[in-house]
mmCIF file with all atom_site columns, C-alpha atoms in Angstrom:
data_model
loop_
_atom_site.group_PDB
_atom_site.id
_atom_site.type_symbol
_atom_site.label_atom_id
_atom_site.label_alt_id
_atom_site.label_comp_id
_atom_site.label_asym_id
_atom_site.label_entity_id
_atom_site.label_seq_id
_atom_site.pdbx_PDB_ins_code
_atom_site.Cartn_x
_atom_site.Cartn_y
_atom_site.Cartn_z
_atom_site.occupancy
_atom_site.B_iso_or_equiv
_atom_site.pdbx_formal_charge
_atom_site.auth_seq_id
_atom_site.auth_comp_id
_atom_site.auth_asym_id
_atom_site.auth_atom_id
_atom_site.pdbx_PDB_model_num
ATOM 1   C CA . UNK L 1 1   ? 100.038 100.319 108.357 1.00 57.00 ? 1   UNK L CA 1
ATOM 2   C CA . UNK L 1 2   ? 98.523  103.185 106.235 1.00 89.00 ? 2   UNK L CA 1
ATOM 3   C CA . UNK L 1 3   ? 96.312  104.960 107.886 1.00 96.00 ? 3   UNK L CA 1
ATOM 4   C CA . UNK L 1 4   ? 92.963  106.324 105.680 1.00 96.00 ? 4   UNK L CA 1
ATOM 5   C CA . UNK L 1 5   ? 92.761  110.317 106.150 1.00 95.00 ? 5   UNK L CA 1
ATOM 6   C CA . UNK L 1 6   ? 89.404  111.668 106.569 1.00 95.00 ? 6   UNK L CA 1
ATOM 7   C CA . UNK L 1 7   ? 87.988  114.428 104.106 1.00 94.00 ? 7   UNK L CA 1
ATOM 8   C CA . UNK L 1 8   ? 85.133  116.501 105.207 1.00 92.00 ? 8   UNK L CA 1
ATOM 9   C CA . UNK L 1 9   ? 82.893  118.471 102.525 1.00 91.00 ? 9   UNK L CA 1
ATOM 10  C CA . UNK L 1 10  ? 82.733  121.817 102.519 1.00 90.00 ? 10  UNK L CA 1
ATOM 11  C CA . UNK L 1 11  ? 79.150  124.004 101.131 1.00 91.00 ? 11  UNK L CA 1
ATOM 12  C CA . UNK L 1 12  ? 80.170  122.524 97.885  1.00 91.00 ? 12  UNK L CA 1
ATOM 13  C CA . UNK L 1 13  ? 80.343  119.102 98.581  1.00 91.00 ? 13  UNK L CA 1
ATOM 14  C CA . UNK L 1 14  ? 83.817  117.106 98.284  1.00 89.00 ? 14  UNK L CA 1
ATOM 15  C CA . UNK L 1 15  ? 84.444  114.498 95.262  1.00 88.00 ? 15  UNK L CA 1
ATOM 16  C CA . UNK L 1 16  ? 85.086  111.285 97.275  1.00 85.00 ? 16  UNK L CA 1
ATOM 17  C CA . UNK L 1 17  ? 88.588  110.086 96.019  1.00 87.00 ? 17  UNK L CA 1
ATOM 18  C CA . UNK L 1 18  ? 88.520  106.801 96.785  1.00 96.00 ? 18  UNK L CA 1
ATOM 19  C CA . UNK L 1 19  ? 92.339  104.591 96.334  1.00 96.00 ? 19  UNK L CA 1
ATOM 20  C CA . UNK L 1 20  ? 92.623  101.136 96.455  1.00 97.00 ? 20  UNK L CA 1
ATOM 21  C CA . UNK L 1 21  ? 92.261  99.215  99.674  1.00 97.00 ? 21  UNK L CA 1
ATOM 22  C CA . UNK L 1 22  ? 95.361  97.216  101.403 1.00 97.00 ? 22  UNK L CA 1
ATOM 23  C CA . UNK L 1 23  ? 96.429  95.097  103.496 1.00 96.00 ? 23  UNK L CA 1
ATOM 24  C CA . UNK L 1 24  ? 97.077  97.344  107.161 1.00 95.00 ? 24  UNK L CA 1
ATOM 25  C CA . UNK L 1 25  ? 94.741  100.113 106.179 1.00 97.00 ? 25  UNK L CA 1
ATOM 26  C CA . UNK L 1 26  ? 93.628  101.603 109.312 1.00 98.00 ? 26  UNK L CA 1
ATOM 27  C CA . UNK L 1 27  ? 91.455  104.665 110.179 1.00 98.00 ? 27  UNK L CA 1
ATOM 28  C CA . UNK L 1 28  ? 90.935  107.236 112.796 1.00 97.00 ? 28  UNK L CA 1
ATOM 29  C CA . UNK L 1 29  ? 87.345  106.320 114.443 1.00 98.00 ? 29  UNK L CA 1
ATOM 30  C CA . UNK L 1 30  ? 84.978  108.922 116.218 1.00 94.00 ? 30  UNK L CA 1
ATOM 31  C CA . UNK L 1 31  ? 81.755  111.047 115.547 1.00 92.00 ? 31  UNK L CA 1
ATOM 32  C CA . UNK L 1 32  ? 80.407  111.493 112.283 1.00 95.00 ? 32  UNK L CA 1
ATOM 33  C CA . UNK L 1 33  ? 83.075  109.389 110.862 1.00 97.00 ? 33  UNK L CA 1
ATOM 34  C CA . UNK L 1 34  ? 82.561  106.275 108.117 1.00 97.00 ? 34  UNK L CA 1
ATOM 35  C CA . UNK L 1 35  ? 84.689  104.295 105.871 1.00 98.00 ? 35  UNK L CA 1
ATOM 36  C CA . UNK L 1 36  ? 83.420  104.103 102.436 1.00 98.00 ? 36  UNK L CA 1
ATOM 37  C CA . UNK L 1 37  ? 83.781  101.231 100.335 1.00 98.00 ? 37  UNK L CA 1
ATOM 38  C CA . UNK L 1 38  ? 83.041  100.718 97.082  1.00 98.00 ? 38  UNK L CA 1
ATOM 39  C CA . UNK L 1 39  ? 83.386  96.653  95.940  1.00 98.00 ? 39  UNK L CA 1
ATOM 40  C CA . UNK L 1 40  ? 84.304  96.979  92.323  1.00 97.00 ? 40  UNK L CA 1
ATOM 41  C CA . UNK L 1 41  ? 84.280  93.640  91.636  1.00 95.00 ? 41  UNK L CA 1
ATOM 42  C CA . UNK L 1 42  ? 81.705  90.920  90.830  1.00 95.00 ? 42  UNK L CA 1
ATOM 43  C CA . UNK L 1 43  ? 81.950  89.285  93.455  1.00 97.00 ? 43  UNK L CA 1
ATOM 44  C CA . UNK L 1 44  ? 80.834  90.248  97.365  1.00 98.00 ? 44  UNK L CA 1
ATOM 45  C CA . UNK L 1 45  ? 83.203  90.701  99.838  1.00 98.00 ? 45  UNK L CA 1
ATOM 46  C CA . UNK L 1 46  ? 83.640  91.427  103.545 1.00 98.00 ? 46  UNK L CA 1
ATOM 47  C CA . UNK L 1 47  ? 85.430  94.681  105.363 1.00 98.00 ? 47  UNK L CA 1
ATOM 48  C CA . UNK L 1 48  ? 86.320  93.423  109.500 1.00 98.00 ? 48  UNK L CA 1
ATOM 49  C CA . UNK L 1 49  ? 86.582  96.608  111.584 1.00 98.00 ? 49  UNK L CA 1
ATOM 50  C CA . UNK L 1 50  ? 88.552  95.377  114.509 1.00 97.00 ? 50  UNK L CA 1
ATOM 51  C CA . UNK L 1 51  ? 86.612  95.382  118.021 1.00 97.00 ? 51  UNK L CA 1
ATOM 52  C CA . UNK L 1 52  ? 89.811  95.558  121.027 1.00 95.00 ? 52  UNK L CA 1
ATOM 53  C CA . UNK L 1 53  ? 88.972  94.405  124.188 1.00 92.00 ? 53  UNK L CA 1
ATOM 54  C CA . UNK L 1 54  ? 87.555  91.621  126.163 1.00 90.00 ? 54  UNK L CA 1
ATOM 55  C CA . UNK L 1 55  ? 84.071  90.980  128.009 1.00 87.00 ? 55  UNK L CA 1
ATOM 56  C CA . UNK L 1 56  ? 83.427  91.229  131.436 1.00 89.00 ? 56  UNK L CA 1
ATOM 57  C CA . UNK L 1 57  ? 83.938  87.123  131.192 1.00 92.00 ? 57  UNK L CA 1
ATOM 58  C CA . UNK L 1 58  ? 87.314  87.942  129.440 1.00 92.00 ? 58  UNK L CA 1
ATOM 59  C CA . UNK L 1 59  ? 85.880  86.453  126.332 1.00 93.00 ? 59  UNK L CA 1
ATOM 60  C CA . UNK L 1 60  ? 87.031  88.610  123.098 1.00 93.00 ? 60  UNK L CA 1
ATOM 61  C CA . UNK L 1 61  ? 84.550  90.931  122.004 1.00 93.00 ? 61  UNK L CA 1
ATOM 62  C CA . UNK L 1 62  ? 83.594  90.266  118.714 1.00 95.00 ? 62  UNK L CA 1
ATOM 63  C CA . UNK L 1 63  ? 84.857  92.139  115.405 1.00 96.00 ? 63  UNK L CA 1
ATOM 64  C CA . UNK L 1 64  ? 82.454  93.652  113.383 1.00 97.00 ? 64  UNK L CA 1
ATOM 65  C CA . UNK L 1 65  ? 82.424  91.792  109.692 1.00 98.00 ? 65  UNK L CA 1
ATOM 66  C CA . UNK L 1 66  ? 80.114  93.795  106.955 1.00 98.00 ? 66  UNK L CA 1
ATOM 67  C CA . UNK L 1 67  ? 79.603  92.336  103.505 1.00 98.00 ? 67  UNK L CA 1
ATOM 68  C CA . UNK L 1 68  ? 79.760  94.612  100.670 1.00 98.00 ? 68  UNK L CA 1
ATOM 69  C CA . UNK L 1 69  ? 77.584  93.487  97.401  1.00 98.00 ? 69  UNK L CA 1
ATOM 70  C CA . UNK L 1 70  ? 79.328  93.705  93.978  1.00 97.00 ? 70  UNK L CA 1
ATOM 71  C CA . UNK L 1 71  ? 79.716  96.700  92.499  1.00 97.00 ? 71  UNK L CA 1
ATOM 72  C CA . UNK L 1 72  ? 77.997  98.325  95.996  1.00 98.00 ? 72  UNK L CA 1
ATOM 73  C CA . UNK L 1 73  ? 79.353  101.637 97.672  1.00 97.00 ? 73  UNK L CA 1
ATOM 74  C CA . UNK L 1 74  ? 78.778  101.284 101.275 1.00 98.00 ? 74  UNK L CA 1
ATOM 75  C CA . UNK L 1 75  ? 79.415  103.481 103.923 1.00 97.00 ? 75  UNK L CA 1
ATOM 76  C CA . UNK L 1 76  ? 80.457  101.748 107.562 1.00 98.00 ? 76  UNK L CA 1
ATOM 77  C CA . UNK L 1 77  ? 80.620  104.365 110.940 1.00 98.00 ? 77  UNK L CA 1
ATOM 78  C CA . UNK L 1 78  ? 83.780  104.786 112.372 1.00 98.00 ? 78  UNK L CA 1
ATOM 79  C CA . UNK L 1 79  ? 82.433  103.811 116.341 1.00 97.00 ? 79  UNK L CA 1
ATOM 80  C CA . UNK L 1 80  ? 83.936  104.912 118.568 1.00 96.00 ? 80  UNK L CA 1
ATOM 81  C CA . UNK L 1 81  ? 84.506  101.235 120.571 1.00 95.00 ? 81  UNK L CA 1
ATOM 82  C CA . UNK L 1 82  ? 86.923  100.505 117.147 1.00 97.00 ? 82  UNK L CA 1
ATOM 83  C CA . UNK L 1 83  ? 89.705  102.434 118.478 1.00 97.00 ? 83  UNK L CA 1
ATOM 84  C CA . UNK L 1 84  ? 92.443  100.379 119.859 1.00 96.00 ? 84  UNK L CA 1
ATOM 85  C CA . UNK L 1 85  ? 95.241  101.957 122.838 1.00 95.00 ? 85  UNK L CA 1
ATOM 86  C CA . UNK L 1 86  ? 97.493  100.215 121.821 1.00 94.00 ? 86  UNK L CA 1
ATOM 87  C CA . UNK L 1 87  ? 97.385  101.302 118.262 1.00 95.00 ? 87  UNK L CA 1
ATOM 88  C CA . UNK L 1 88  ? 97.425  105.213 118.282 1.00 96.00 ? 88  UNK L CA 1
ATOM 89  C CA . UNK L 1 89  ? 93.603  104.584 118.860 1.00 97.00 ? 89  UNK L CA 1
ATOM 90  C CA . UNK L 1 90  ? 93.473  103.739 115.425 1.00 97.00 ? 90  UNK L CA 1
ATOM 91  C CA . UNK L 1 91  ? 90.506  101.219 114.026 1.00 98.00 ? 91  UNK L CA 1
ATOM 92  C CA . UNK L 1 92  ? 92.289  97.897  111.966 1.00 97.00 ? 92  UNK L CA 1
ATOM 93  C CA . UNK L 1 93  ? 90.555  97.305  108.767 1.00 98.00 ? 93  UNK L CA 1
ATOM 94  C CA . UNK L 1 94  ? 90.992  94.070  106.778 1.00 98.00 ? 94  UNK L CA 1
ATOM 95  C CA . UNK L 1 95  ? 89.559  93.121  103.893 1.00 98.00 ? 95  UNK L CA 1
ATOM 96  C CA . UNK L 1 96  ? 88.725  89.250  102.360 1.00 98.00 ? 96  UNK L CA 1
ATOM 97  C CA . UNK L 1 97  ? 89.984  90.860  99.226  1.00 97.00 ? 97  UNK L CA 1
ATOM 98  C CA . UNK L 1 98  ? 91.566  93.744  97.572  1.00 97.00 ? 98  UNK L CA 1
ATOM 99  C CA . UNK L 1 99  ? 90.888  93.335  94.261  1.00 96.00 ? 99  UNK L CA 1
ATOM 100 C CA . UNK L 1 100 ? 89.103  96.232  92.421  1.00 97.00 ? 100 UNK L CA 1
ATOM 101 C CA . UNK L 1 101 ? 87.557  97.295  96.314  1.00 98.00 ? 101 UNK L CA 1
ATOM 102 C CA . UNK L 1 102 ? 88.452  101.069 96.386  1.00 98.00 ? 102 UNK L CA 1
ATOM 103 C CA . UNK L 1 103 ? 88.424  102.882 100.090 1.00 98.00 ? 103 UNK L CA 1
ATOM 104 C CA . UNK L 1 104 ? 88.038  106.189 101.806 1.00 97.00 ? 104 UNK L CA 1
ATOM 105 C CA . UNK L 1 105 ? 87.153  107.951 104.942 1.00 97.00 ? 105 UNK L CA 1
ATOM 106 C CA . UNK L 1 106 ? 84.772  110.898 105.468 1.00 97.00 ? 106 UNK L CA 1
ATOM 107 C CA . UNK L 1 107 ? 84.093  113.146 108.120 1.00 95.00 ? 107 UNK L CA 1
ATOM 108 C CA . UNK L 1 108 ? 80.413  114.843 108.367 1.00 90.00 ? 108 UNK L CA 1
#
């Protein structure tokens, strides 16, 4: 898995940097955090942030799935509830596709 380093601006701002997304990219969730995407492609496509855990009824709790337009930059916080024990308390990212979709992670 690669994990996505977080950059954080400094009075002058920060050029993003964004590489390409992959297959295991994961992130380190928490305050002020958010994975940027930017779809480069024509075509939409959808980022799943990984939700551990079960319910109360031990029902899975559900992951969250965003759609990113073509040719969109979105930015997606880094919740807390992502992080997963039994992953460094990393958040899993997937992605429906890789193809021109570029990825980083800022801190604010």
């Amino acid at each position: 898995m690669a994990e996505i380093q977080a950059r954080q601006p400094g009075p002058d701002g920060i050029a993003l940097g964004l590489a390409p997304a992959a297959a295991g990219d994961t992130a380190k969730p928490g305050n002020h955090r958010a994975l940027l995407v930017l779809n480069g492609s024509g075509s939409p496509i959808t980022v799943t942030i990984a939700v551990p855990g079960v319910t109360a009824t031990f029902e899975p709790i559900p992951d969250n799935a965003v759609t990113v337009a073509a040719n969109e930059l979105r930015a997606i916080p880094l919740l807390g509830v992502y992080a997963d024990p039994e992953n460094n308390r990393l958040a899993a990212i997937t992605w429906s596709s890789t193809t021109s979709v570029t990825r980083g992670v800022i801190q604010l």
